[in-house]
Amino acid sequence: MRLLDTTWTSLGYLVAAVCFILALKGLSSPATARRGNLIGAAGAVLAVLVAFLSTDLEHVLLILLAIAVGTALGVPAARRVAMTQMPQLVALFNGVGGAAAALVAGLELTRTMSLPGVGQVSALVIGNKGWFAYAPLSGSTFVPPVTGTAYVAAAAGAFTVLVGAVSFAGSVVTFAKLQEIMTTRPVTFPGGPVVFGGSLAVAVGLAVAIVVDVRNGEVNGLLVLALALVSMLVGVLFVLPVGGADVPIVISLLNAFTGLTVAASGYVLDNVLLLVAGTLVGASGTILTRLMAAAMGRSLASILFGAFRQKAAGP
Amino acid sequence: MDGITLLTIFVLAVFVGFEVVSKVSTTLHTPLMSGANAIHGVILVGAIIVTGQTTSTVGLVLGLLAVVLATVNMVGGFVVTDRMLEMFKGRGQRPAASQEAGR
């Protein structure tokens, strides 16, 4: 439905963004924390309503059904969980959020034509070349004009898939550690840092390949799939060496990661609310991670990579 | 929207994000993390838009999956944060105990 025009849509998103800022502010102080959380929830509901009322959408019934399924899965889990198991539930929620961001960016990447800066012939080009600016249309294969903006959007999309998949897989491992499905001790193996660095390098290489691929007017879906899979391996290797007591800090870090992916997907989708909300979470999550590490008297580097160093210095 | 405007919004949002949580009390670390986690569930907006505009079956299936996951993140996140804070209220007289549980 297109009940709201661009102005009302932007205003609705602005109010939602303000709600999120007030929510974070409220959550920082005991007296206002609960109200802050409710303000955040109100902002999220408003944002979803605005999205429905401002976009031409197909499959509305299916989408509503999917929201109902998500609510039916999320609310009972949040209601029934024991106090001691809340951190791992938050980790799981963070993981599925990262997965959702990766899926959104992956879908948008493979529909390259929808990226900002693809297929938009600038007024300057039309002015210079007149009708001939559209000449590629007459060819047998249509290659849309691609501007620099498109490459930036593709980079943001590839970033979202990479970090979103890292956040998803990493969060699942933190969940398994806290739930004691697997050992809570740091897991290291010979050559661990090399394997981690190697898989990260492969993931970055695939991300670069995707950005280059935009030139052809269509991104290969298999590249995006490969990027997601390798990134999930990176996420697992990232969290394995972290000990059980330090896991909450890693959850906070992955939470900040997911925030950044949401911000990047906001850039890909040209959606200011996602950009602002994601950036807020990314920035506040980074600060929070440092505060949590400081409260435990540890540095972030010693938490993430300490297991390797101890091994190197080993007894 | 042009790149410079988006960059401006991004940089300003970074500073706001840094600023709003810089004075958080130690007992509220976990609820704040949980609340921020729920806020990034707003990726649901992106999932709805992408799913509503997809033309392929694969896109529809993956899009609906994204909608389900984002809803779990958003709705579950706010509910679990509220529960955490509810328990905090009851334990307000014993900040040491809630701090322990908060970890």
Short mmCIF file of C-alpha atoms in Angstrom, two decimals:
data_model
loop_
_atom_site.label_atom_id
_atom_site.label_comp_id
_atom_site.label_asym_id
_atom_site.label_seq_id
_atom_site.Cartn_x
_atom_site.Cartn_y
_atom_site.Cartn_z
CA MET A 1 0.00 0.00 0.00
CA ARG A 2 1.16 3.50 -0.65
CA LEU A 3 -0.89 5.41 1.88
CA LEU A 4 2.04 7.51 3.09
CA ASP A 5 4.00 9.79 0.78
CA THR A 6 7.75 10.29 1.07
CA THR A 7 7.47 13.12 3.59
CA TRP A 8 5.22 11.24 6.02
CA THR A 9 7.36 8.12 5.62
CA SER A 10 10.51 10.05 6.49
CA LEU A 11 8.78 11.70 9.45
CA GLY A 12 7.57 8.31 10.72
CA TYR A 13 11.08 6.88 10.46
CA LEU A 14 12.47 9.98 12.21
CA VAL A 15 10.11 9.47 15.17
CA ALA A 16 11.14 5.80 15.32
CA ALA A 17 14.84 6.78 15.29
CA VAL A 18 14.24 9.23 18.16
CA CYS A 19 12.46 6.44 20.07
CA PHE A 20 15.55 4.24 19.68
CA ILE A 21 17.86 6.99 20.98
CA LEU A 22 15.55 7.57 23.98
CA ALA A 23 15.45 3.80 24.53
CA LEU A 24 19.24 3.52 24.75
CA LYS A 25 19.39 6.61 26.95
CA GLY A 26 16.68 5.22 29.22
CA LEU A 27 18.35 1.82 29.46
CA SER A 28 21.51 3.48 30.80
CA SER A 29 19.93 4.39 34.13
CA PRO A 30 18.08 2.08 36.58
CA ALA A 31 15.18 4.47 37.19
CA THR A 32 14.25 4.80 33.52
CA ALA A 33 15.40 1.46 32.11
CA ARG A 34 12.04 -0.25 31.83
CA ARG A 35 10.34 2.77 30.29
CA GLY A 36 13.26 3.10 27.87
CA ASN A 37 12.77 -0.46 26.68
CA LEU A 38 9.05 0.17 26.10
CA ILE A 39 9.82 3.35 24.14
CA GLY A 40 12.16 1.28 21.96
CA ALA A 41 9.45 -1.32 21.37
CA ALA A 42 6.98 1.43 20.42
CA GLY A 43 9.50 2.82 17.95
CA ALA A 44 9.98 -0.61 16.37
CA VAL A 45 6.23 -1.13 15.98
CA LEU A 46 5.90 2.33 14.40
CA ALA A 47 8.76 1.56 12.00
CA VAL A 48 7.11 -1.68 10.84
CA LEU A 49 3.75 0.07 10.37
CA VAL A 50 5.39 2.82 8.30
CA ALA A 51 7.14 0.17 6.17
CA PHE A 52 3.80 -1.51 5.43
CA LEU A 53 1.99 1.74 4.68
CA SER A 54 4.66 3.36 2.52
CA THR A 55 5.78 0.62 0.11
CA ASP A 56 4.10 -1.23 -2.73
CA LEU A 57 4.29 -4.78 -1.43
CA GLU A 58 3.37 -8.15 -2.89
CA HIS A 59 2.80 -11.23 -0.70
CA VAL A 60 1.45 -9.10 2.19
CA LEU A 61 -0.49 -12.02 3.68
CA LEU A 62 2.57 -14.28 3.62
CA ILE A 63 4.66 -11.55 5.25
CA LEU A 64 2.07 -11.08 8.01
CA LEU A 65 2.01 -14.85 8.49
CA ALA A 66 5.82 -14.89 8.77
CA ILE A 67 5.64 -12.11 11.40
CA ALA A 68 3.07 -14.16 13.32
CA VAL A 69 5.36 -17.21 13.18
CA GLY A 70 8.32 -15.13 14.38
CA THR A 71 6.27 -13.74 17.27
CA ALA A 72 5.02 -17.23 18.18
CA LEU A 73 8.65 -18.43 18.31
CA GLY A 74 10.19 -15.42 20.06
CA VAL A 75 7.70 -14.48 22.78
CA PRO A 76 7.35 -17.87 24.52
CA ALA A 77 11.13 -18.33 24.43
CA ALA A 78 11.63 -14.92 26.04
CA ARG A 79 8.83 -15.48 28.59
CA ARG A 80 9.86 -18.93 29.76
CA VAL A 81 13.64 -18.63 29.85
CA ALA A 82 15.24 -18.81 33.30
CA MET A 83 17.12 -15.75 34.56
CA THR A 84 20.44 -17.61 34.40
CA GLN A 85 19.88 -18.55 30.76
CA MET A 86 19.03 -15.06 29.52
CA PRO A 87 22.50 -14.22 28.14
CA GLN A 88 22.45 -17.18 25.76
CA LEU A 89 18.93 -16.34 24.63
CA VAL A 90 20.10 -12.80 23.84
CA ALA A 91 22.99 -14.39 21.91
CA LEU A 92 20.53 -16.49 19.92
CA PHE A 93 18.30 -13.46 19.20
CA ASN A 94 21.38 -11.55 18.07
CA GLY A 95 22.39 -14.44 15.82
CA VAL A 96 19.04 -14.66 14.03
CA GLY A 97 19.11 -10.86 13.60
CA GLY A 98 22.51 -11.16 11.92
CA ALA A 99 21.19 -13.96 9.71
CA ALA A 100 18.19 -11.81 8.74
CA ALA A 101 20.46 -8.90 7.80
CA ALA A 102 22.68 -11.21 5.73
CA LEU A 103 19.61 -12.63 3.92
CA VAL A 104 18.22 -9.16 3.19
CA ALA A 105 21.54 -7.94 1.79
CA GLY A 106 22.10 -11.17 -0.16
CA LEU A 107 18.68 -10.90 -1.81
CA GLU A 108 19.21 -7.24 -2.63
CA LEU A 109 22.68 -7.98 -4.09
CA THR A 110 21.40 -10.66 -6.44
CA ARG A 111 18.74 -8.23 -7.67
CA THR A 112 21.55 -5.89 -8.71
CA MET A 113 19.21 -3.61 -10.63
CA SER A 114 17.65 -2.47 -7.35
CA LEU A 115 20.95 -1.26 -5.89
CA PRO A 116 21.25 2.51 -5.67
CA GLY A 117 23.32 3.75 -8.61
CA VAL A 118 22.53 0.94 -11.06
CA GLY A 119 20.53 1.70 -14.16
CA GLN A 120 20.28 5.39 -13.32
CA VAL A 121 21.57 7.32 -16.28
CA SER A 122 22.65 10.63 -14.84
CA ALA A 123 21.32 13.84 -16.31
CA LEU A 124 24.86 14.75 -17.22
CA VAL A 125 25.30 11.70 -19.45
CA ILE A 126 21.94 12.24 -21.12
CA GLY A 127 22.82 15.87 -21.65
CA ASN A 128 26.11 14.99 -23.28
CA LYS A 129 25.10 12.04 -25.43
CA GLY A 130 21.40 12.57 -25.89
CA TRP A 131 19.45 9.54 -27.04
CA PHE A 132 22.62 7.48 -27.41
CA ALA A 133 22.90 7.25 -23.63
CA TYR A 134 20.26 4.52 -23.92
CA ALA A 135 22.08 2.67 -26.71
CA PRO A 136 22.95 -0.38 -24.54
CA LEU A 137 19.21 -1.12 -24.37
CA SER A 138 19.21 -2.15 -28.03
CA GLY A 139 21.89 -4.82 -27.51
CA SER A 140 21.00 -8.47 -27.00
CA THR A 141 22.29 -8.45 -23.42
CA PHE A 142 21.25 -5.49 -21.35
CA VAL A 143 24.07 -4.08 -19.26
CA PRO A 144 22.73 -1.33 -17.01
CA PRO A 145 24.86 1.76 -16.56
CA VAL A 146 26.72 1.34 -13.27
CA THR A 147 27.86 4.36 -11.26
CA GLY A 148 30.33 4.60 -8.38
CA THR A 149 27.38 4.60 -5.99
CA ALA A 150 26.54 1.08 -7.14
CA TYR A 151 29.99 -0.21 -6.23
CA VAL A 152 29.72 1.37 -2.77
CA ALA A 153 26.26 -0.18 -2.35
CA ALA A 154 27.59 -3.57 -3.48
CA ALA A 155 30.48 -3.25 -1.00
CA ALA A 156 27.98 -2.43 1.77
CA GLY A 157 25.90 -5.44 0.73
CA ALA A 158 28.90 -7.79 0.70
CA PHE A 159 29.95 -6.38 4.10
CA THR A 160 26.48 -7.14 5.46
CA VAL A 161 26.53 -10.74 4.21
CA LEU A 162 30.04 -11.27 5.61
CA VAL A 163 29.57 -9.74 9.05
CA GLY A 164 25.94 -10.92 9.35
CA ALA A 165 27.04 -14.53 8.75
CA VAL A 166 29.95 -14.12 11.21
CA SER A 167 27.52 -12.77 13.80
CA PHE A 168 25.05 -15.60 13.18
CA ALA A 169 27.57 -18.45 13.40
CA GLY A 170 29.49 -16.81 16.25
CA SER A 171 26.30 -16.30 18.25
CA VAL A 172 25.29 -19.94 17.78
CA VAL A 173 28.68 -21.00 19.17
CA THR A 174 28.35 -18.63 22.16
CA PHE A 175 24.88 -20.08 22.75
CA ALA A 176 26.29 -23.61 22.68
CA LYS A 177 29.05 -22.60 25.10
CA LEU A 178 26.74 -20.92 27.64
CA GLN A 179 24.13 -23.67 27.36
CA GLU A 180 26.99 -26.12 27.95
CA ILE A 181 26.12 -28.06 24.82
CA MET A 182 29.84 -27.85 24.14
CA THR A 183 32.86 -27.25 26.36
CA THR A 184 33.05 -23.80 27.94
CA ARG A 185 36.83 -23.89 27.89
CA PRO A 186 38.73 -22.09 25.14
CA VAL A 187 39.01 -24.35 22.09
CA THR A 188 42.35 -24.04 20.32
CA PHE A 189 44.07 -26.29 17.83
CA PRO A 190 47.46 -26.15 16.13
CA GLY A 191 47.45 -23.64 13.32
CA GLY A 192 44.18 -22.14 14.56
CA PRO A 193 45.18 -18.52 13.93
CA VAL A 194 46.40 -19.43 10.42
CA VAL A 195 43.13 -21.18 9.55
CA PHE A 196 41.17 -18.23 10.96
CA GLY A 197 43.25 -15.70 9.03
CA GLY A 198 43.07 -17.79 5.85
CA SER A 199 39.28 -18.16 5.94
CA LEU A 200 38.90 -14.46 6.68
CA ALA A 201 41.10 -13.68 3.67
CA VAL A 202 38.97 -15.96 1.45
CA ALA A 203 35.80 -14.24 2.71
CA VAL A 204 37.21 -10.79 1.95
CA GLY A 205 38.31 -12.03 -1.49
CA LEU A 206 34.78 -13.28 -2.24
CA ALA A 207 33.36 -9.94 -1.10
CA VAL A 208 35.70 -8.13 -3.51
CA ALA A 209 34.65 -10.54 -6.30
CA ILE A 210 31.00 -9.61 -5.65
CA VAL A 211 31.75 -5.89 -5.91
CA VAL A 212 33.60 -6.45 -9.19
CA ASP A 213 30.74 -8.63 -10.43
CA VAL A 214 28.32 -5.70 -10.23
CA ARG A 215 29.97 -4.38 -13.41
CA ASN A 216 28.26 -7.19 -15.37
CA GLY A 217 24.85 -5.97 -14.27
CA GLU A 218 24.14 -9.13 -12.31
CA VAL A 219 25.78 -10.62 -9.23
CA ASN A 220 26.20 -14.38 -9.25
CA GLY A 221 24.06 -15.86 -6.48
CA LEU A 222 26.62 -18.63 -5.95
CA LEU A 223 29.25 -16.03 -5.04
CA VAL A 224 26.92 -14.63 -2.37
CA LEU A 225 26.21 -18.14 -1.07
CA ALA A 226 29.93 -18.96 -0.96
CA LEU A 227 30.61 -15.71 0.91
CA ALA A 228 27.90 -16.55 3.46
CA LEU A 229 29.26 -20.07 4.04
CA VAL A 230 32.92 -19.03 4.39
CA SER A 231 31.89 -16.17 6.69
CA MET A 232 30.02 -18.60 8.92
CA LEU A 233 33.26 -20.61 9.24
CA VAL A 234 35.05 -17.37 10.16
CA GLY A 235 32.41 -16.71 12.83
CA VAL A 236 32.85 -20.17 14.39
CA LEU A 237 36.66 -19.87 14.41
CA PHE A 238 36.36 -16.36 15.89
CA VAL A 239 34.44 -17.50 18.98
CA LEU A 240 35.95 -20.96 19.62
CA PRO A 241 39.10 -19.68 21.45
CA VAL A 242 37.04 -17.60 23.91
CA GLY A 243 36.59 -18.97 27.42
CA GLY A 244 33.16 -19.39 29.05
CA ALA A 245 33.47 -16.48 31.50
CA ASP A 246 34.34 -14.06 28.71
CA VAL A 247 31.51 -15.14 26.40
CA PRO A 248 29.05 -12.35 27.42
CA ILE A 249 31.58 -9.78 26.23
CA VAL A 250 31.85 -11.53 22.86
CA ILE A 251 28.04 -11.56 22.64
CA SER A 252 28.10 -7.80 23.16
CA LEU A 253 30.74 -7.46 20.42
CA LEU A 254 28.72 -9.60 17.99
CA ASN A 255 25.70 -7.47 18.91
CA ALA A 256 27.62 -4.38 17.79
CA PHE A 257 28.60 -6.26 14.59
CA THR A 258 24.95 -6.99 13.82
CA GLY A 259 24.15 -3.31 14.38
CA LEU A 260 26.74 -2.36 11.77
CA THR A 261 25.30 -4.88 9.28
CA VAL A 262 21.85 -3.35 9.77
CA ALA A 263 23.37 0.08 9.10
CA ALA A 264 25.06 -1.19 5.93
CA SER A 265 21.87 -2.84 4.70
CA GLY A 266 20.14 0.50 5.33
CA TYR A 267 22.60 2.01 2.86
CA VAL A 268 21.92 -0.78 0.33
CA LEU A 269 18.15 -0.33 0.65
CA ASP A 270 18.36 3.47 0.78
CA ASN A 271 16.50 3.34 4.11
CA VAL A 272 17.56 6.03 6.59
CA LEU A 273 15.94 4.38 9.62
CA LEU A 274 17.94 1.17 9.21
CA LEU A 275 21.07 3.27 8.77
CA VAL A 276 20.46 5.27 11.96
CA ALA A 277 19.22 2.39 14.14
CA GLY A 278 22.03 0.09 13.02
CA THR A 279 24.67 2.76 13.57
CA LEU A 280 23.30 3.53 17.05
CA VAL A 281 23.53 -0.13 18.03
CA GLY A 282 26.94 -0.52 16.42
CA ALA A 283 28.38 2.51 18.22
CA SER A 284 26.75 1.95 21.61
CA GLY A 285 27.52 -1.77 21.41
CA THR A 286 31.21 -1.03 20.83
CA ILE A 287 31.35 1.28 23.86
CA LEU A 288 29.37 -1.22 25.94
CA THR A 289 31.74 -4.04 24.98
CA ARG A 290 34.70 -1.97 26.16
CA LEU A 291 32.90 -1.04 29.41
CA MET A 292 32.05 -4.71 30.06
CA ALA A 293 35.63 -5.76 29.44
CA ALA A 294 36.88 -2.97 31.72
CA ALA A 295 34.41 -4.04 34.46
CA MET A 296 36.00 -7.49 34.35
CA GLY A 297 39.48 -5.99 34.37
CA ARG A 298 40.32 -7.46 30.97
CA SER A 299 41.25 -5.98 27.63
CA LEU A 300 39.25 -6.94 24.55
CA ALA A 301 42.38 -8.28 22.82
CA SER A 302 43.20 -10.61 25.72
CA ILE A 303 39.61 -11.92 25.69
CA LEU A 304 39.52 -12.58 21.95
CA PHE A 305 43.03 -13.82 21.32
CA GLY A 306 44.32 -14.57 24.85
CA ALA A 307 43.93 -18.33 24.38
CA PHE A 308 46.48 -18.29 21.55
CA ARG A 309 48.93 -16.18 23.50
CA GLN A 310 48.69 -18.37 26.59
CA LYS A 311 49.34 -21.38 24.42
CA ALA A 312 52.35 -19.74 22.82
CA ALA A 313 53.75 -18.84 26.24
CA GLY A 314 52.50 -22.18 27.61
CA PRO A 315 53.98 -24.09 30.57
CA MET B 1 19.65 10.14 -1.03
CA ASP B 2 23.18 11.13 -1.95
CA GLY B 3 26.26 9.57 -0.42
CA ILE B 4 27.44 12.63 1.50
CA THR B 5 24.08 13.07 3.24
CA LEU B 6 24.09 9.40 4.25
CA LEU B 7 27.69 9.68 5.45
CA THR B 8 26.74 12.74 7.54
CA ILE B 9 23.83 10.87 9.13
CA PHE B 10 26.11 7.88 9.79
CA VAL B 11 28.84 9.92 11.50
CA LEU B 12 26.35 11.86 13.64
CA ALA B 13 24.62 8.60 14.65
CA VAL B 14 28.00 7.17 15.72
CA PHE B 15 28.50 10.09 18.10
CA VAL B 16 24.97 9.81 19.47
CA GLY B 17 25.49 6.07 20.00
CA PHE B 18 28.75 6.68 21.86
CA GLU B 19 27.23 9.43 23.96
CA VAL B 20 23.95 7.84 25.13
CA VAL B 21 25.55 4.79 26.73
CA SER B 22 28.79 6.28 28.04
CA LYS B 23 27.45 6.63 31.61
CA VAL B 24 25.68 3.29 31.98
CA SER B 25 25.87 1.71 35.42
CA THR B 26 27.56 -1.70 35.67
CA THR B 27 24.37 -3.48 36.78
CA LEU B 28 22.65 -2.45 33.56
CA HIS B 29 25.25 -3.84 31.12
CA THR B 30 23.29 -6.96 30.25
CA PRO B 31 19.85 -5.30 29.90
CA LEU B 32 21.38 -2.55 27.77
CA MET B 33 23.01 -5.14 25.51
CA SER B 34 19.69 -6.96 25.27
CA GLY B 35 17.79 -3.73 24.50
CA ALA B 36 20.27 -2.72 21.81
CA ASN B 37 19.96 -6.25 20.43
CA ALA B 38 16.19 -5.81 20.16
CA ILE B 39 16.64 -2.47 18.39
CA HIS B 40 18.67 -3.99 15.57
CA GLY B 41 15.70 -6.31 15.05
CA VAL B 42 14.37 -3.33 13.08
CA ILE B 43 16.07 -5.09 10.14
CA LEU B 44 12.51 -6.47 9.96
CA VAL B 45 11.67 -3.30 8.02
CA GLY B 46 14.30 -4.23 5.43
CA ALA B 47 13.13 -7.85 5.36
CA ILE B 48 9.52 -6.75 4.73
CA ILE B 49 10.50 -4.39 1.90
CA VAL B 50 12.81 -6.93 0.18
CA THR B 51 10.25 -9.75 0.49
CA GLY B 52 7.40 -7.58 -0.76
CA GLN B 53 9.33 -6.65 -3.90
CA THR B 54 10.88 -9.99 -4.81
CA THR B 55 9.90 -11.67 -8.06
CA SER B 56 11.44 -15.14 -7.69
CA THR B 57 10.30 -18.10 -5.60
CA VAL B 58 13.74 -18.53 -4.02
CA GLY B 59 13.69 -14.83 -3.14
CA LEU B 60 10.26 -15.18 -1.58
CA VAL B 61 11.26 -18.17 0.55
CA LEU B 62 14.51 -16.58 1.75
CA GLY B 63 12.75 -13.24 2.30
CA LEU B 64 10.03 -14.84 4.43
CA LEU B 65 12.75 -16.64 6.40
CA ALA B 66 14.41 -13.25 6.99
CA VAL B 67 11.06 -11.83 8.17
CA VAL B 68 10.62 -14.70 10.66
CA LEU B 69 14.19 -14.36 11.99
CA ALA B 70 14.01 -10.56 12.25
CA THR B 71 10.67 -10.80 14.11
CA VAL B 72 12.17 -13.29 16.59
CA ASN B 73 15.05 -10.86 17.13
CA MET B 74 12.85 -7.79 17.58
CA VAL B 75 9.84 -9.10 19.52
CA GLY B 76 11.76 -11.64 21.59
CA GLY B 77 14.47 -9.07 22.30
CA PHE B 78 12.11 -6.48 23.75
CA VAL B 79 10.19 -9.09 25.79
CA VAL B 80 13.34 -10.62 27.31
CA THR B 81 14.74 -7.16 28.13
CA ASP B 82 11.50 -6.27 29.90
CA ARG B 83 11.70 -9.48 31.93
CA MET B 84 15.30 -8.77 32.93
CA LEU B 85 14.35 -5.28 34.13
CA GLU B 86 11.30 -6.64 35.94
CA MET B 87 13.57 -8.89 38.01
CA PHE B 88 15.92 -5.97 38.63
CA LYS B 89 13.08 -4.05 40.23
CA GLY B 90 12.39 -6.86 42.68
CA ARG B 91 16.06 -7.10 43.60
CA GLY B 92 16.61 -3.37 43.84
CA GLN B 93 17.50 -3.67 47.54
CA ARG B 94 20.34 -6.05 46.76
CA PRO B 95 22.39 -4.48 44.02
CA ALA B 96 25.26 -6.93 44.58
CA ALA B 97 23.01 -9.91 43.88
CA SER B 98 21.57 -8.41 40.70
CA GLN B 99 25.01 -7.52 39.51
CA GLU B 100 26.05 -11.12 39.94
CA ALA B 101 22.99 -12.33 38.04
CA GLY B 102 23.52 -9.68 35.40
CA ARG B 103 26.69 -11.39 34.40
#
